[in-house]
């Protein structure tokens, strides 16, 4: 056994709202602000959990140091593309034990590229979820695996680690005490405003024993 330390990086956000807006709003504006601040926190943290370099921030899944290993690199010319065989190679670069709970993860623009791919029998490798949209059937899959859209994953470009595959339960996130939001009534009173300041502490690290997650890297040229 080794040891991995999960720390707690502090995230902070501030929103200032006019007193008039708080008084005249027809709905619970404070609750709305709190929800939006929580979304802002998670968007910021998701970017770090995906591409963070571990310097003053969490170590992301695609980090050069501490991130997942490359399971497949595209051949020359595939700077913005991927082929069917590469996806199969990426799948089989992960140990079968970890493929039982595996899924793909990529940006939406990468999924758009993959949707156009066909196997040797001209069959799309992306299985649509028509039946699910009608209230039954099965969700869309890629090579039989589910997938997640993560807009913080690098888009396909030279050397980009654009597609991840594996068991993402091996990426650990430590969230400390959730979101803390304070209402600042007096600080901005001379401007006729109320401040809402939020804090959140979290860290994330990939536990990469036996490489349960692998990455596809686009070609350099």
PDB file of C-alpha atoms in Angstrom:
ATOM      1  CA  UNK A   1       0.000   0.000   0.000  1.00  0.00           C
ATOM      2  CA  UNK A   2       1.080   3.564  -0.710  1.00  0.00           C
ATOM      3  CA  UNK A   3      -0.213   6.809   0.746  1.00  0.00           C
ATOM      4  CA  UNK A   4      -2.016   9.632  -1.052  1.00  0.00           C
ATOM      5  CA  UNK A   5      -2.860  12.866   0.707  1.00  0.00           C
ATOM      6  CA  UNK A   6      -6.117  14.605  -0.117  1.00  0.00           C
ATOM      7  CA  UNK A   7      -5.853  18.217   0.983  1.00  0.00           C
ATOM      8  CA  UNK A   8      -8.412  21.007   0.773  1.00  0.00           C
ATOM      9  CA  UNK A   9      -8.024  23.846  -1.724  1.00  0.00           C
ATOM     10  CA  UNK A  10     -10.217  26.865  -1.012  1.00  0.00           C
ATOM     11  CA  UNK A  11     -12.615  28.173  -3.629  1.00  0.00           C
ATOM     12  CA  UNK A  12     -14.188  31.604  -3.207  1.00  0.00           C
ATOM     13  CA  UNK A  13     -16.846  33.602  -5.030  1.00  0.00           C
ATOM     14  CA  UNK A  14     -18.575  36.929  -4.372  1.00  0.00           C
ATOM     15  CA  UNK A  15     -21.911  38.251  -5.659  1.00  0.00           C
ATOM     16  CA  UNK A  16     -23.228  41.753  -4.927  1.00  0.00           C
ATOM     17  CA  UNK A  17     -26.948  42.477  -5.282  1.00  0.00           C
ATOM     18  CA  UNK A  18     -28.773  45.792  -4.955  1.00  0.00           C
ATOM     19  CA  UNK A  19     -31.068  46.179  -1.981  1.00  0.00           C
ATOM     20  CA  UNK A  20     -33.852  47.296  -4.332  1.00  0.00           C
ATOM     21  CA  UNK A  21     -33.624  44.057  -6.311  1.00  0.00           C
ATOM     22  CA  UNK A  22     -33.773  41.980  -3.129  1.00  0.00           C
ATOM     23  CA  UNK A  23     -36.804  43.927  -1.926  1.00  0.00           C
ATOM     24  CA  UNK A  24     -38.704  44.006  -5.218  1.00  0.00           C
ATOM     25  CA  UNK A  25     -38.039  40.477  -6.455  1.00  0.00           C
ATOM     26  CA  UNK A  26     -41.200  38.423  -6.926  1.00  0.00           C
ATOM     27  CA  UNK A  27     -39.460  35.204  -5.836  1.00  0.00           C
ATOM     28  CA  UNK A  28     -36.861  34.077  -3.311  1.00  0.00           C
ATOM     29  CA  UNK A  29     -33.833  35.711  -4.908  1.00  0.00           C
ATOM     30  CA  UNK A  30     -31.465  34.715  -2.106  1.00  0.00           C
ATOM     31  CA  UNK A  31     -32.130  31.004  -2.652  1.00  0.00           C
ATOM     32  CA  UNK A  32     -31.592  31.495  -6.373  1.00  0.00           C
ATOM     33  CA  UNK A  33     -28.240  33.201  -5.727  1.00  0.00           C
ATOM     34  CA  UNK A  34     -27.152  30.393  -3.436  1.00  0.00           C
ATOM     35  CA  UNK A  35     -27.992  27.766  -6.066  1.00  0.00           C
ATOM     36  CA  UNK A  36     -26.123  29.681  -8.750  1.00  0.00           C
ATOM     37  CA  UNK A  37     -23.084  30.102  -6.510  1.00  0.00           C
ATOM     38  CA  UNK A  38     -23.027  26.357  -5.869  1.00  0.00           C
ATOM     39  CA  UNK A  39     -23.102  25.738  -9.637  1.00  0.00           C
ATOM     40  CA  UNK A  40     -20.223  28.193 -10.075  1.00  0.00           C
ATOM     41  CA  UNK A  41     -18.187  26.296  -7.490  1.00  0.00           C
ATOM     42  CA  UNK A  42     -18.770  22.936  -9.132  1.00  0.00           C
ATOM     43  CA  UNK A  43     -17.939  24.259 -12.590  1.00  0.00           C
ATOM     44  CA  UNK A  44     -14.648  25.633 -11.303  1.00  0.00           C
ATOM     45  CA  UNK A  45     -13.792  22.462  -9.423  1.00  0.00           C
ATOM     46  CA  UNK A  46     -14.758  20.234 -12.344  1.00  0.00           C
ATOM     47  CA  UNK A  47     -12.218  22.050 -14.513  1.00  0.00           C
ATOM     48  CA  UNK A  48      -9.517  21.304 -11.928  1.00  0.00           C
ATOM     49  CA  UNK A  49     -10.655  17.696 -11.438  1.00  0.00           C
ATOM     50  CA  UNK A  50     -10.278  17.295 -15.206  1.00  0.00           C
ATOM     51  CA  UNK A  51      -7.160  19.254 -16.196  1.00  0.00           C
ATOM     52  CA  UNK A  52      -5.676  20.633 -12.947  1.00  0.00           C
ATOM     53  CA  UNK A  53      -1.902  20.295 -12.604  1.00  0.00           C
ATOM     54  CA  UNK A  54      -1.878  19.903  -8.806  1.00  0.00           C
ATOM     55  CA  UNK A  55      -0.139  23.257  -8.254  1.00  0.00           C
ATOM     56  CA  UNK A  56      -2.448  25.222  -5.958  1.00  0.00           C
ATOM     57  CA  UNK A  57      -5.340  23.159  -7.237  1.00  0.00           C
ATOM     58  CA  UNK A  58      -6.474  19.515  -7.460  1.00  0.00           C
ATOM     59  CA  UNK A  59      -4.688  17.103  -9.790  1.00  0.00           C
ATOM     60  CA  UNK A  60      -6.913  16.410 -12.779  1.00  0.00           C
ATOM     61  CA  UNK A  61      -7.456  13.149 -14.604  1.00  0.00           C
ATOM     62  CA  UNK A  62      -5.542  14.442 -17.661  1.00  0.00           C
ATOM     63  CA  UNK A  63      -2.632  15.965 -15.696  1.00  0.00           C
ATOM     64  CA  UNK A  64       0.824  15.245 -17.071  1.00  0.00           C
ATOM     65  CA  UNK A  65       1.971  14.257 -13.575  1.00  0.00           C
ATOM     66  CA  UNK A  66      -0.462  12.338 -11.396  1.00  0.00           C
ATOM     67  CA  UNK A  67      -3.089  11.929 -14.102  1.00  0.00           C
ATOM     68  CA  UNK A  68      -4.100   8.878 -16.109  1.00  0.00           C
ATOM     69  CA  UNK A  69      -1.640   7.229 -18.483  1.00  0.00           C
ATOM     70  CA  UNK A  70      -2.040   7.356 -22.249  1.00  0.00           C
ATOM     71  CA  UNK A  71      -3.537   4.120 -23.542  1.00  0.00           C
ATOM     72  CA  UNK A  72      -3.558   5.037 -27.231  1.00  0.00           C
ATOM     73  CA  UNK A  73      -2.010   7.779 -29.364  1.00  0.00           C
ATOM     74  CA  UNK A  74      -3.499   8.646 -32.724  1.00  0.00           C
ATOM     75  CA  UNK A  75      -1.462   8.033 -35.851  1.00  0.00           C
ATOM     76  CA  UNK A  76       0.019  10.904 -37.859  1.00  0.00           C
ATOM     77  CA  UNK A  77      -2.715  13.126 -39.235  1.00  0.00           C
ATOM     78  CA  UNK A  78      -5.215  12.484 -36.450  1.00  0.00           C
ATOM     79  CA  UNK A  79      -4.835  15.837 -34.737  1.00  0.00           C
ATOM     80  CA  UNK A  80      -8.584  16.486 -34.677  1.00  0.00           C
ATOM     81  CA  UNK A  81      -9.946  12.998 -35.340  1.00  0.00           C
ATOM     82  CA  UNK A  82     -10.081   9.471 -33.974  1.00  0.00           C
ATOM     83  CA  UNK A  83     -10.710   6.187 -35.758  1.00  0.00           C
ATOM     84  CA  UNK A  84     -12.675   3.120 -34.773  1.00  0.00           C
ATOM     85  CA  UNK A  85      -9.566   0.991 -34.206  1.00  0.00           C
ATOM     86  CA  UNK A  86      -8.151   3.587 -31.803  1.00  0.00           C
ATOM     87  CA  UNK A  87     -11.250   3.408 -29.628  1.00  0.00           C
ATOM     88  CA  UNK A  88     -10.974  -0.374 -29.532  1.00  0.00           C
ATOM     89  CA  UNK A  89      -7.284  -0.105 -28.621  1.00  0.00           C
ATOM     90  CA  UNK A  90      -8.128   2.413 -25.893  1.00  0.00           C
ATOM     91  CA  UNK A  91     -10.790   0.074 -24.507  1.00  0.00           C
ATOM     92  CA  UNK A  92      -8.384  -2.857 -24.348  1.00  0.00           C
ATOM     93  CA  UNK A  93      -5.583  -0.805 -22.835  1.00  0.00           C
ATOM     94  CA  UNK A  94      -7.592  -0.992 -19.589  1.00  0.00           C
ATOM     95  CA  UNK A  95      -7.444  -4.231 -17.608  1.00  0.00           C
ATOM     96  CA  UNK A  96     -10.670  -6.295 -18.050  1.00  0.00           C
ATOM     97  CA  UNK A  97     -11.294  -6.109 -14.294  1.00  0.00           C
ATOM     98  CA  UNK A  98     -11.765  -2.334 -14.517  1.00  0.00           C
ATOM     99  CA  UNK A  99     -13.818  -2.497 -17.714  1.00  0.00           C
ATOM    100  CA  UNK A 100     -16.781  -3.942 -15.820  1.00  0.00           C
ATOM    101  CA  UNK A 101     -17.658  -0.473 -14.469  1.00  0.00           C
ATOM    102  CA  UNK A 102     -15.985   1.519 -17.238  1.00  0.00           C
ATOM    103  CA  UNK A 103     -17.284   4.402 -19.306  1.00  0.00           C
ATOM    104  CA  UNK A 104     -15.977   6.925 -21.814  1.00  0.00           C
ATOM    105  CA  UNK A 105     -15.611  10.614 -21.033  1.00  0.00           C
ATOM    106  CA  UNK A 106     -15.080  13.427 -23.528  1.00  0.00           C
ATOM    107  CA  UNK A 107     -16.196  16.894 -24.580  1.00  0.00           C
ATOM    108  CA  UNK A 108     -19.330  17.243 -26.687  1.00  0.00           C
ATOM    109  CA  UNK A 109     -17.281  18.240 -29.743  1.00  0.00           C
ATOM    110  CA  UNK A 110     -15.371  14.951 -29.480  1.00  0.00           C
ATOM    111  CA  UNK A 111     -18.624  13.001 -29.246  1.00  0.00           C
ATOM    112  CA  UNK A 112     -19.721  14.708 -32.454  1.00  0.00           C
ATOM    113  CA  UNK A 113     -16.629  13.289 -34.197  1.00  0.00           C
ATOM    114  CA  UNK A 114     -17.211   9.816 -32.749  1.00  0.00           C
ATOM    115  CA  UNK A 115     -20.888   9.744 -33.756  1.00  0.00           C
ATOM    116  CA  UNK A 116     -19.774   9.781 -37.384  1.00  0.00           C
ATOM    117  CA  UNK A 117     -17.515   6.718 -37.037  1.00  0.00           C
ATOM    118  CA  UNK A 118     -18.518   3.323 -38.448  1.00  0.00           C
ATOM    119  CA  UNK A 119     -17.070  -0.150 -38.040  1.00  0.00           C
ATOM    120  CA  UNK A 120     -15.873  -2.382 -40.892  1.00  0.00           C
ATOM    121  CA  UNK A 121     -19.498  -3.293 -41.651  1.00  0.00           C
ATOM    122  CA  UNK A 122     -20.506   0.382 -41.974  1.00  0.00           C
ATOM    123  CA  UNK A 123     -22.434   0.214 -38.710  1.00  0.00           C
ATOM    124  CA  UNK A 124     -22.225   3.275 -36.422  1.00  0.00           C
ATOM    125  CA  UNK A 125     -20.228   2.455 -33.300  1.00  0.00           C
ATOM    126  CA  UNK A 126     -22.330   4.972 -31.372  1.00  0.00           C
ATOM    127  CA  UNK A 127     -25.657   3.402 -30.554  1.00  0.00           C
ATOM    128  CA  UNK A 128     -28.431   6.028 -30.431  1.00  0.00           C
ATOM    129  CA  UNK A 129     -30.984   6.199 -27.640  1.00  0.00           C
ATOM    130  CA  UNK A 130     -34.101   6.549 -29.776  1.00  0.00           C
ATOM    131  CA  UNK A 131     -36.034   4.060 -27.671  1.00  0.00           C
ATOM    132  CA  UNK A 132     -35.024   5.797 -24.447  1.00  0.00           C
ATOM    133  CA  UNK A 133     -36.276   9.129 -25.752  1.00  0.00           C
ATOM    134  CA  UNK A 134     -39.628   7.464 -26.317  1.00  0.00           C
ATOM    135  CA  UNK A 135     -39.811   6.244 -22.741  1.00  0.00           C
ATOM    136  CA  UNK A 136     -38.145   2.845 -22.935  1.00  0.00           C
ATOM    137  CA  UNK A 137     -35.241   0.934 -24.415  1.00  0.00           C
ATOM    138  CA  UNK A 138     -31.630   1.634 -23.481  1.00  0.00           C
ATOM    139  CA  UNK A 139     -29.375   4.695 -23.184  1.00  0.00           C
ATOM    140  CA  UNK A 140     -26.886   5.676 -25.854  1.00  0.00           C
ATOM    141  CA  UNK A 141     -23.609   3.736 -25.679  1.00  0.00           C
ATOM    142  CA  UNK A 142     -20.182   3.714 -27.299  1.00  0.00           C
ATOM    143  CA  UNK A 143     -18.772   0.249 -28.030  1.00  0.00           C
ATOM    144  CA  UNK A 144     -21.374  -0.972 -25.562  1.00  0.00           C
ATOM    145  CA  UNK A 145     -20.175   1.327 -22.764  1.00  0.00           C
ATOM    146  CA  UNK A 146     -21.946   4.394 -21.339  1.00  0.00           C
ATOM    147  CA  UNK A 147     -20.305   7.767 -21.749  1.00  0.00           C
ATOM    148  CA  UNK A 148     -20.238  11.119 -19.973  1.00  0.00           C
ATOM    149  CA  UNK A 149     -19.953  14.564 -21.524  1.00  0.00           C
ATOM    150  CA  UNK A 150     -17.415  16.734 -19.725  1.00  0.00           C
ATOM    151  CA  UNK A 151     -16.919  20.121 -21.360  1.00  0.00           C
ATOM    152  CA  UNK A 152     -13.665  20.588 -19.456  1.00  0.00           C
ATOM    153  CA  UNK A 153     -12.050  17.680 -21.298  1.00  0.00           C
ATOM    154  CA  UNK A 154      -9.604  18.972 -23.933  1.00  0.00           C
ATOM    155  CA  UNK A 155     -11.093  19.302 -27.413  1.00  0.00           C
ATOM    156  CA  UNK A 156      -9.420  17.342 -30.176  1.00  0.00           C
ATOM    157  CA  UNK A 157      -6.186  19.080 -31.192  1.00  0.00           C
ATOM    158  CA  UNK A 158      -2.506  18.262 -31.558  1.00  0.00           C
ATOM    159  CA  UNK A 159      -1.321  16.278 -28.504  1.00  0.00           C
ATOM    160  CA  UNK A 160      -4.677  16.756 -26.744  1.00  0.00           C
ATOM    161  CA  UNK A 161      -5.771  14.059 -24.313  1.00  0.00           C
ATOM    162  CA  UNK A 162      -9.294  14.231 -25.625  1.00  0.00           C
ATOM    163  CA  UNK A 163     -10.942  10.938 -24.615  1.00  0.00           C
ATOM    164  CA  UNK A 164     -10.781   9.061 -21.323  1.00  0.00           C
ATOM    165  CA  UNK A 165     -11.952   5.513 -20.685  1.00  0.00           C
ATOM    166  CA  UNK A 166     -12.078   3.420 -17.547  1.00  0.00           C
ATOM    167  CA  UNK A 167     -13.506   3.140 -14.061  1.00  0.00           C
ATOM    168  CA  UNK A 168     -13.818   6.692 -12.742  1.00  0.00           C
ATOM    169  CA  UNK A 169     -14.577   5.553  -9.207  1.00  0.00           C
ATOM    170  CA  UNK A 170     -10.790   5.530  -8.822  1.00  0.00           C
ATOM    171  CA  UNK A 171     -10.735   9.313  -8.987  1.00  0.00           C
ATOM    172  CA  UNK A 172     -11.289  10.417  -5.385  1.00  0.00           C
ATOM    173  CA  UNK A 173     -12.811  13.758  -4.431  1.00  0.00           C
ATOM    174  CA  UNK A 174     -12.647  15.167  -0.926  1.00  0.00           C
ATOM    175  CA  UNK A 175     -15.308  17.787  -0.219  1.00  0.00           C
ATOM    176  CA  UNK A 176     -14.920  19.609   3.102  1.00  0.00           C
ATOM    177  CA  UNK A 177     -18.163  20.714   4.822  1.00  0.00           C
ATOM    178  CA  UNK A 178     -19.936  21.660   1.597  1.00  0.00           C
ATOM    179  CA  UNK A 179     -20.664  25.226   0.496  1.00  0.00           C
ATOM    180  CA  UNK A 180     -20.477  27.987   3.118  1.00  0.00           C
ATOM    181  CA  UNK A 181     -22.262  31.216   2.130  1.00  0.00           C
ATOM    182  CA  UNK A 182     -22.163  34.385   4.230  1.00  0.00           C
ATOM    183  CA  UNK A 183     -24.497  37.374   3.848  1.00  0.00           C
ATOM    184  CA  UNK A 184     -22.637  40.699   4.044  1.00  0.00           C
ATOM    185  CA  UNK A 185     -25.223  43.320   4.973  1.00  0.00           C
ATOM    186  CA  UNK A 186     -23.023  46.236   6.081  1.00  0.00           C
ATOM    187  CA  UNK A 187     -19.876  45.939   3.979  1.00  0.00           C
ATOM    188  CA  UNK A 188     -21.477  47.287   0.786  1.00  0.00           C
ATOM    189  CA  UNK A 189     -24.267  49.290   2.439  1.00  0.00           C
ATOM    190  CA  UNK A 190     -22.921  52.644   1.183  1.00  0.00           C
ATOM    191  CA  UNK A 191     -23.432  51.344  -2.359  1.00  0.00           C
ATOM    192  CA  UNK A 192     -26.965  50.159  -1.603  1.00  0.00           C
ATOM    193  CA  UNK A 193     -25.898  46.543  -1.995  1.00  0.00           C
ATOM    194  CA  UNK A 194     -25.831  43.269  -0.097  1.00  0.00           C
ATOM    195  CA  UNK A 195     -22.932  40.906  -0.649  1.00  0.00           C
ATOM    196  CA  UNK A 196     -23.046  37.132  -0.744  1.00  0.00           C
ATOM    197  CA  UNK A 197     -19.644  35.510  -0.342  1.00  0.00           C
ATOM    198  CA  UNK A 198     -19.202  31.781  -0.657  1.00  0.00           C
ATOM    199  CA  UNK A 199     -16.419  29.396   0.244  1.00  0.00           C
ATOM    200  CA  UNK A 200     -15.826  25.750  -0.537  1.00  0.00           C
ATOM    201  CA  UNK A 201     -12.858  23.479   0.152  1.00  0.00           C
ATOM    202  CA  UNK A 202     -12.085  20.401  -1.903  1.00  0.00           C
ATOM    203  CA  UNK A 203      -9.357  18.287  -3.447  1.00  0.00           C
ATOM    204  CA  UNK A 204      -9.228  15.482  -5.978  1.00  0.00           C
ATOM    205  CA  UNK A 205      -6.669  12.842  -6.937  1.00  0.00           C
ATOM    206  CA  UNK A 206      -6.488   9.854  -9.223  1.00  0.00           C
ATOM    207  CA  UNK A 207      -5.585   6.561  -7.537  1.00  0.00           C
ATOM    208  CA  UNK A 208      -3.796   4.946 -10.452  1.00  0.00           C
ATOM    209  CA  UNK A 209      -2.718   1.532  -9.181  1.00  0.00           C
ATOM    210  CA  UNK A 210      -2.945  -0.805 -12.212  1.00  0.00           C
ATOM    211  CA  UNK A 211      -4.183   2.098 -14.379  1.00  0.00           C
ATOM    212  CA  UNK A 212      -7.991   1.754 -14.151  1.00  0.00           C
ATOM    213  CA  UNK A 213      -8.353   4.770 -16.494  1.00  0.00           C
ATOM    214  CA  UNK A 214      -6.527   5.389 -19.779  1.00  0.00           C
ATOM    215  CA  UNK A 215      -6.459   8.347 -22.178  1.00  0.00           C
ATOM    216  CA  UNK A 216      -6.530   8.770 -25.936  1.00  0.00           C
ATOM    217  CA  UNK A 217      -4.049  11.395 -27.150  1.00  0.00           C
ATOM    218  CA  UNK A 218      -4.448  12.981 -30.557  1.00  0.00           C
ATOM    219  CA  UNK A 219      -1.445  12.907 -32.849  1.00  0.00           C
ATOM    220  CA  UNK A 220       1.109  15.713 -32.590  1.00  0.00           C
ATOM    221  CA  UNK A 221       1.042  16.295 -36.359  1.00  0.00           C
TER     222      UNK A 221
END
